[in-house]
XYZ file of C-alpha atoms in Angstrom:
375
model
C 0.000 0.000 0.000
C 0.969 3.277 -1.045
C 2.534 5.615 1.903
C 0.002 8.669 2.127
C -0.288 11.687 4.451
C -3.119 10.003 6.783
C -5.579 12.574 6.217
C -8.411 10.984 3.853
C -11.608 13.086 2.443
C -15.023 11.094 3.587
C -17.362 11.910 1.001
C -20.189 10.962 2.631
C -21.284 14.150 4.150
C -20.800 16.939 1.118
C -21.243 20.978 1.646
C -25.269 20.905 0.336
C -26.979 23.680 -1.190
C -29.919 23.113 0.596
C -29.553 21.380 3.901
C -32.427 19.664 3.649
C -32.143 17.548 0.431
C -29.387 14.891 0.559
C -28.741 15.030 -2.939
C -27.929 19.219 -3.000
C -24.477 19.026 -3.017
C -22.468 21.872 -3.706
C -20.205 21.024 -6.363
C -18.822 24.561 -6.652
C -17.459 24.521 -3.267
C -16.601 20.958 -3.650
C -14.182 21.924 -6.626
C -12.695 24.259 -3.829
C -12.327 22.107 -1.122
C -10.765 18.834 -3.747
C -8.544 21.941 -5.277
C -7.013 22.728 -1.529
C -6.832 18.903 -0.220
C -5.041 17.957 -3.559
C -2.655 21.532 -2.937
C -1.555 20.950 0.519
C -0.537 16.677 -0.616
C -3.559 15.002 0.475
C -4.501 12.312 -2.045
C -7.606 10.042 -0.196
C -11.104 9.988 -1.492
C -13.815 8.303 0.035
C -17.240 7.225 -1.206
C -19.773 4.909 -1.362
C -23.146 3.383 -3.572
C -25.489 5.091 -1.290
C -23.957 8.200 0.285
C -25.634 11.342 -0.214
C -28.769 9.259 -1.423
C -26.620 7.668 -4.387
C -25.232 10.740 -5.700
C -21.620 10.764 -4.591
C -20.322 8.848 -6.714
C -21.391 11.142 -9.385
C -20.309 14.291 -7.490
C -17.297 12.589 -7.348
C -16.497 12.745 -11.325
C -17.434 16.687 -11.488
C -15.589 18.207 -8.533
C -12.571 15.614 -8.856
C -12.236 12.967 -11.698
C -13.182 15.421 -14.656
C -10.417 18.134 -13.013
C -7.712 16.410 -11.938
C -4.874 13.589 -13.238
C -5.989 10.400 -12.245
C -2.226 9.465 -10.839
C -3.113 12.382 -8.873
C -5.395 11.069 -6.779
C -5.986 7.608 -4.720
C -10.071 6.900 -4.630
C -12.238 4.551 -2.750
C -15.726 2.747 -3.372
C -17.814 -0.092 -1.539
C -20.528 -2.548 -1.944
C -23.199 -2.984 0.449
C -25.395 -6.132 0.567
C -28.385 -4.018 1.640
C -28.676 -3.600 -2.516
C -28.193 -6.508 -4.477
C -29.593 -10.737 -3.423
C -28.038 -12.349 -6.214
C -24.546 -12.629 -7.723
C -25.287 -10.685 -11.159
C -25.891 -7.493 -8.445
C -22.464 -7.350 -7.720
C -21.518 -6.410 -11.064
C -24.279 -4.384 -11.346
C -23.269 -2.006 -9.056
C -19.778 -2.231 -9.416
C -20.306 -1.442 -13.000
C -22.455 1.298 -12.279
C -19.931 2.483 -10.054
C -17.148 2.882 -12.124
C -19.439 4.633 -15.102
C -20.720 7.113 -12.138
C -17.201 8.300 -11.297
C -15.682 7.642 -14.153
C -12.293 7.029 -12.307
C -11.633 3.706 -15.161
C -10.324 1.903 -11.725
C -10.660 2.276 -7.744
C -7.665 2.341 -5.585
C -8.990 0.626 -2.238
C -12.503 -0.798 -2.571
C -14.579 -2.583 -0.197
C -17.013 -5.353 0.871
C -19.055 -2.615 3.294
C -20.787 -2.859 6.711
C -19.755 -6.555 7.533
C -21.684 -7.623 10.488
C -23.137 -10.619 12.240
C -26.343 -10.051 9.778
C -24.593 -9.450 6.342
C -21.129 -11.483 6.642
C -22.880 -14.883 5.724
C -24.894 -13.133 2.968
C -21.288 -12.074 1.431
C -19.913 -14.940 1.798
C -23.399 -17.285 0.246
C -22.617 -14.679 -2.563
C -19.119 -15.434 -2.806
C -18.216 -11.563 -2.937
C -14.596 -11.901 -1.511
C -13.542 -14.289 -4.047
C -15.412 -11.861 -7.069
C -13.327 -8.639 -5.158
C -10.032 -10.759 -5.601
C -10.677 -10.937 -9.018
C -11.691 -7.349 -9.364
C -8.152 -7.185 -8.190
C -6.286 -9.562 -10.559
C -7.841 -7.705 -13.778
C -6.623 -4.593 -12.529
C -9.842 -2.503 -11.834
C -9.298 -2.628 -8.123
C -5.361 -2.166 -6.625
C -5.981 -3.018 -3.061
C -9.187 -4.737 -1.389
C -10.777 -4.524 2.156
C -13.585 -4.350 4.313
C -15.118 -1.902 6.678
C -16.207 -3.297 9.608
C -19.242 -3.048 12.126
C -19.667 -6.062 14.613
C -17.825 -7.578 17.720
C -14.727 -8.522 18.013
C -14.799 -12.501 18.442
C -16.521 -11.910 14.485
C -13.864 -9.668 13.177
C -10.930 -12.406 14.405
C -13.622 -14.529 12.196
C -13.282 -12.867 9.528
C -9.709 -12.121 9.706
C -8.708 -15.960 9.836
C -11.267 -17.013 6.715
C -10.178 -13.492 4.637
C -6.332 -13.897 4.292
C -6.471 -11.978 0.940
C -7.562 -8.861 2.448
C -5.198 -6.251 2.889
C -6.666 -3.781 4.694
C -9.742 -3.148 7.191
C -11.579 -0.043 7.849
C -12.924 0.487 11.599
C -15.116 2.989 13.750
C -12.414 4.224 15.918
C -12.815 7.703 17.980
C -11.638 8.013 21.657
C -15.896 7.921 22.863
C -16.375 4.345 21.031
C -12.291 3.013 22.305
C -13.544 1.499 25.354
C -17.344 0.812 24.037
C -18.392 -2.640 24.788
C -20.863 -2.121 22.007
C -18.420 -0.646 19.075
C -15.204 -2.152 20.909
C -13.020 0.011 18.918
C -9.526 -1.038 20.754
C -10.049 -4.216 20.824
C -10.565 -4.493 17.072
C -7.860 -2.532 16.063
C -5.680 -4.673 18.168
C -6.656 -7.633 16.466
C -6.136 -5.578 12.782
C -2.557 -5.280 14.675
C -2.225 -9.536 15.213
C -3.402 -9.953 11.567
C -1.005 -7.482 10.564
C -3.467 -5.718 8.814
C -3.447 -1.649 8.072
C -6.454 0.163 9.491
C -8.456 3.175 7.858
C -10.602 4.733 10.269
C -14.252 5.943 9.825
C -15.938 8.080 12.490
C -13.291 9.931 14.032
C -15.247 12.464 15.107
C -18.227 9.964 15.608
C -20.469 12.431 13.208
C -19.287 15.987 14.595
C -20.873 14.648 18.073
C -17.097 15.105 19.442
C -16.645 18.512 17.383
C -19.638 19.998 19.509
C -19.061 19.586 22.995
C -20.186 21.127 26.067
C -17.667 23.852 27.768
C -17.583 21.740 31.000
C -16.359 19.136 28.972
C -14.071 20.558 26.594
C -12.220 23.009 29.135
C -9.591 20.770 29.924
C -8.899 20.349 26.141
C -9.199 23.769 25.438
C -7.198 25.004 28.378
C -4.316 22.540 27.496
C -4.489 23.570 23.784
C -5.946 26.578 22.788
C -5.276 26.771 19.518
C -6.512 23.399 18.540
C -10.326 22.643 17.344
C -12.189 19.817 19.160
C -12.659 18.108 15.663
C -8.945 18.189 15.654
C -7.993 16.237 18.721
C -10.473 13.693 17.909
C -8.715 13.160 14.280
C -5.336 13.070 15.820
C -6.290 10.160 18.973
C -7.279 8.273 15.864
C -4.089 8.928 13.674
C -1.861 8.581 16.678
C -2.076 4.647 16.605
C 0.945 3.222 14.822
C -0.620 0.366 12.269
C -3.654 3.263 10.650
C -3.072 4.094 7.763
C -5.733 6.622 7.120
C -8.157 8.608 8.715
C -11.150 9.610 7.036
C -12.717 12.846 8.170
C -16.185 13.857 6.696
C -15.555 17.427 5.704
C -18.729 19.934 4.700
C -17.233 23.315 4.535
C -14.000 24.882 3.261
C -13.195 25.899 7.075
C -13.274 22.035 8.083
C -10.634 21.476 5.529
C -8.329 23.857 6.167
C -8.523 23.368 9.690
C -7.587 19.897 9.445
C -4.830 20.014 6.634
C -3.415 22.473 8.794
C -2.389 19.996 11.497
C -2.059 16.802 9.659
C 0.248 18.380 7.246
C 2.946 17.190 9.678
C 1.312 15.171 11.945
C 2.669 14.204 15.538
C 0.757 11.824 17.553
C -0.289 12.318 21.206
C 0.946 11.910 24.267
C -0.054 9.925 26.966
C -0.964 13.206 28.933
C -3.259 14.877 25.530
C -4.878 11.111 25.677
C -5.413 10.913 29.203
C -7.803 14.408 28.689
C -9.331 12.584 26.080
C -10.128 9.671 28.119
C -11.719 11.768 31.154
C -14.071 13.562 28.096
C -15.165 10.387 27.170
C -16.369 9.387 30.662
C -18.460 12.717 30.914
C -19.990 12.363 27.262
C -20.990 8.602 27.573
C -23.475 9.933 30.924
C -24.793 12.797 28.720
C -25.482 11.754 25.074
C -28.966 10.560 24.785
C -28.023 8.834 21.378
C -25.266 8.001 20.216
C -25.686 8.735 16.400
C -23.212 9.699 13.832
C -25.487 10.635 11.339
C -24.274 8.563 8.331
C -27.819 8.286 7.467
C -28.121 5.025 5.844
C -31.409 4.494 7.827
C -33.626 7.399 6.461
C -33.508 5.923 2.454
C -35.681 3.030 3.393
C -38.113 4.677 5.858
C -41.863 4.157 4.993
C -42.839 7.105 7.073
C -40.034 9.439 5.721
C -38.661 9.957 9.006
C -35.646 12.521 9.142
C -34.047 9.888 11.890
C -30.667 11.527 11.904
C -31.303 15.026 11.878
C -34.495 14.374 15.321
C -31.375 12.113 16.744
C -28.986 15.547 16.612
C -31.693 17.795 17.858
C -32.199 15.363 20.882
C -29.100 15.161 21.969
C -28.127 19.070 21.626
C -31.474 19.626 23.370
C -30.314 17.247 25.995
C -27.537 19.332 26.795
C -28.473 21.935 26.114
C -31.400 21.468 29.187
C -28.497 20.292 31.005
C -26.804 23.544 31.213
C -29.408 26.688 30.523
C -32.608 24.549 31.437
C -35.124 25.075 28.258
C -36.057 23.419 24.535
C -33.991 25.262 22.181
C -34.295 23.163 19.322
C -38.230 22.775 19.466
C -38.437 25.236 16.752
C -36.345 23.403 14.298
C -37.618 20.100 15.019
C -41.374 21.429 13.879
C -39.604 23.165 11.222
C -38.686 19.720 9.780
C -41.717 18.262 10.683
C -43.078 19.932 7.728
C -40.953 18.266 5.415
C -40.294 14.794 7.082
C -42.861 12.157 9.131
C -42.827 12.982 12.988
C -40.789 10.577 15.367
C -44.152 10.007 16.429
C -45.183 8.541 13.158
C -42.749 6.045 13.231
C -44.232 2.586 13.041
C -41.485 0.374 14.277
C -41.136 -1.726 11.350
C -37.354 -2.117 12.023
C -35.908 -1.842 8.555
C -33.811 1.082 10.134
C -32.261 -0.493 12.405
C -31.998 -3.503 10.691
C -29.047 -1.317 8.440
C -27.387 0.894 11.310
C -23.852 0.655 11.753
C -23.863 1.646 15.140
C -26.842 -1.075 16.092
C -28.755 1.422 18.053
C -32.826 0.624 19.337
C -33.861 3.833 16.879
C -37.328 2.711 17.133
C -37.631 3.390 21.017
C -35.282 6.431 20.951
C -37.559 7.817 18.130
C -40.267 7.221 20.978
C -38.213 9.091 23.257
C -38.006 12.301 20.714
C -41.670 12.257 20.283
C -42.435 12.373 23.848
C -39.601 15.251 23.882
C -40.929 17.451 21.739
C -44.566 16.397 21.857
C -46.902 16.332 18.306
């Protein structure tokens, strides 16, 4: 694998043009932001089949492909098995893929969201196999798999997946020592394998670039100059066997902010993680749910429920109760409510969180936003 600055561009959450429709993105200010990453030596792209509501991928040929040397840059794709149930679907998509970016090949790609649910489905479909040939004919250079169970099923997958090269985990200093996510405990078993790590959710959705001042003082005070978002990045790039860490930038001002520091990046010290690991404790009593907003439940909701964007109102309601004592965001969640079902309307079919990566009960916390903010 190709030695990179470890600073990749997530492409899942896109500078919009109007917030509220998925498939806005601002291509204009994405031709800025690609322009600057590519200036400062960053080379890592990152999509996927259904970010931004499928429309990534084509994003991905005007702001980048269409502009730029393809030498110049190192891109990424994935297949889900949430869309295909039969073996001609694999080509499908991966066809589709490649005519949507136009990129001719894909640098890393990979077998997305493994799970307890969807490993046997890729392996009944004999997708590891069709990736390794992907790779032999050239139209994939390196193959992997992003990752969202336990860790007795990753060591699983691991020993029956020798061909894979690299594996791409949820790792932020809030999900390290998560029983649920178990974020340290994969990694080190990425280390046994000897397999390089990408990491996804540094900033666990921006939850950990919004924090509350009685948590973030000690940061703050020890660092002044640096941005919250930053010293969740660099916990996650200070582990010696990652090899990239993708950060899921939506404004010019996120970019520069963290090309800035991981231009020459220096890891932490045990005192700058010991912080970290005292904010943890104080988030992990306050966040009501712990969403990152990747929004790959909302597609598939019969009630058109805006899951993600009730989820961040919650929680920064739950706060901010915490600490001033009233319902700031009751405005904006009625606001939406004209646009999207009510959490109230939600009626707990389960498809949602059938798909989440993070395996949270969104049915009964969508319960617990309704009787938040009332009809």
């Amino acid at each position: 694998m190709n030695s990179e600055k470890k600073l990749g561009f997530g492409l899942m959450r896109l500078p919009l043009t109007n917030p509220e429709v998925d498939t806005s993105i601002d291509i204009e200010q994405c031709c800025k932001m690609t322009d600057t990453f590519l200036e400062r030596g960053f080379t890592y792209f990152d999509t996927a089949w259904m970010y931004h509501n499928f429309t990534s991928e084509k994003a991905v040929k005007e702001f980048l492909v269409n502009r730029h040397p393809r030498e110049s840059f190192t891109l990424t794709s994935k297949l889900h098995g949430g869309f295909f149930d039969d073996l001609e679907g694999r080509d499908r998509i991966f066809n589709e893929q490649l005519e949507k970016t136009g990129a001719g090949y894909f640098d890393y790609y990979l077998i997305h969201d493994i799970n307890h649910g969807n490993y046997e489905k890729y392996l009944k479909l004999d997708c590891f196999n069709w990736l390794k040939a992907k790779k032999e004919v050239g139209l994939v250079k390196h193959m992997g798999f992003s990752f969202h169970g336990d860790a007795p099923l990753l060591e699983r997958v691991l020993t029956e997946q020798p061909d894979i090269e690299f594996v791409q985990l949820q790792i932020n200093y809030l999900d390290w020592e998560s029983d649920n996510v178990q974020s340290r405990k994969c990694y080190e078993l990425c280390e046994k394998f000897d397999k390089k790590v990408i990491v996804m959710e540094p900033v666990k959705g921006g939850n950990l670039a919004n924090l509350p001042q009685y948590i973030s003082e000690p940061m703050t005070k020890m660092h002044p100059d640096w941005s919250l978002s930053s010293w969740a990045v660099r916990f996650a790039a200070s582990h010696k066997n990652i090899f990239m860490v993708l950060s899921g930038m939506s404004n010019i001002a996120q970019l520069e902010d963290n090309t800035a520091y991981m231009q020459n990046f220096e890891p932490l010290n045990d005192e700058e993680i010991a912080v970290l690991m005292e904010a943890a404790e104080k988030i992990r009593k306050d966040i009501a749910v712990p969403c990152t907003g990747c929004s790959y439940c909302t597609s598939g909701c019969p009630m058109q429920i805006a899951i993600p964007k009730y989820f961040e109102l919650y929680n920064n309601d739950k706060k901010i109760i915490k600490e001033w004592g009233w319902k700031e965001k009751r405005a904006e969640y009625e606001e939406l409510t004209k646009t999207f079902g009510c959490a109230g309307e939600c009626i707990g079919c389960g498809q949602c969180e059938g798909i989440c990566p993070q395996h949270l009960p969104i049915v009964s916390k969508l319960q617990e936003v309704a009787a938040h903010y009332g009809k």
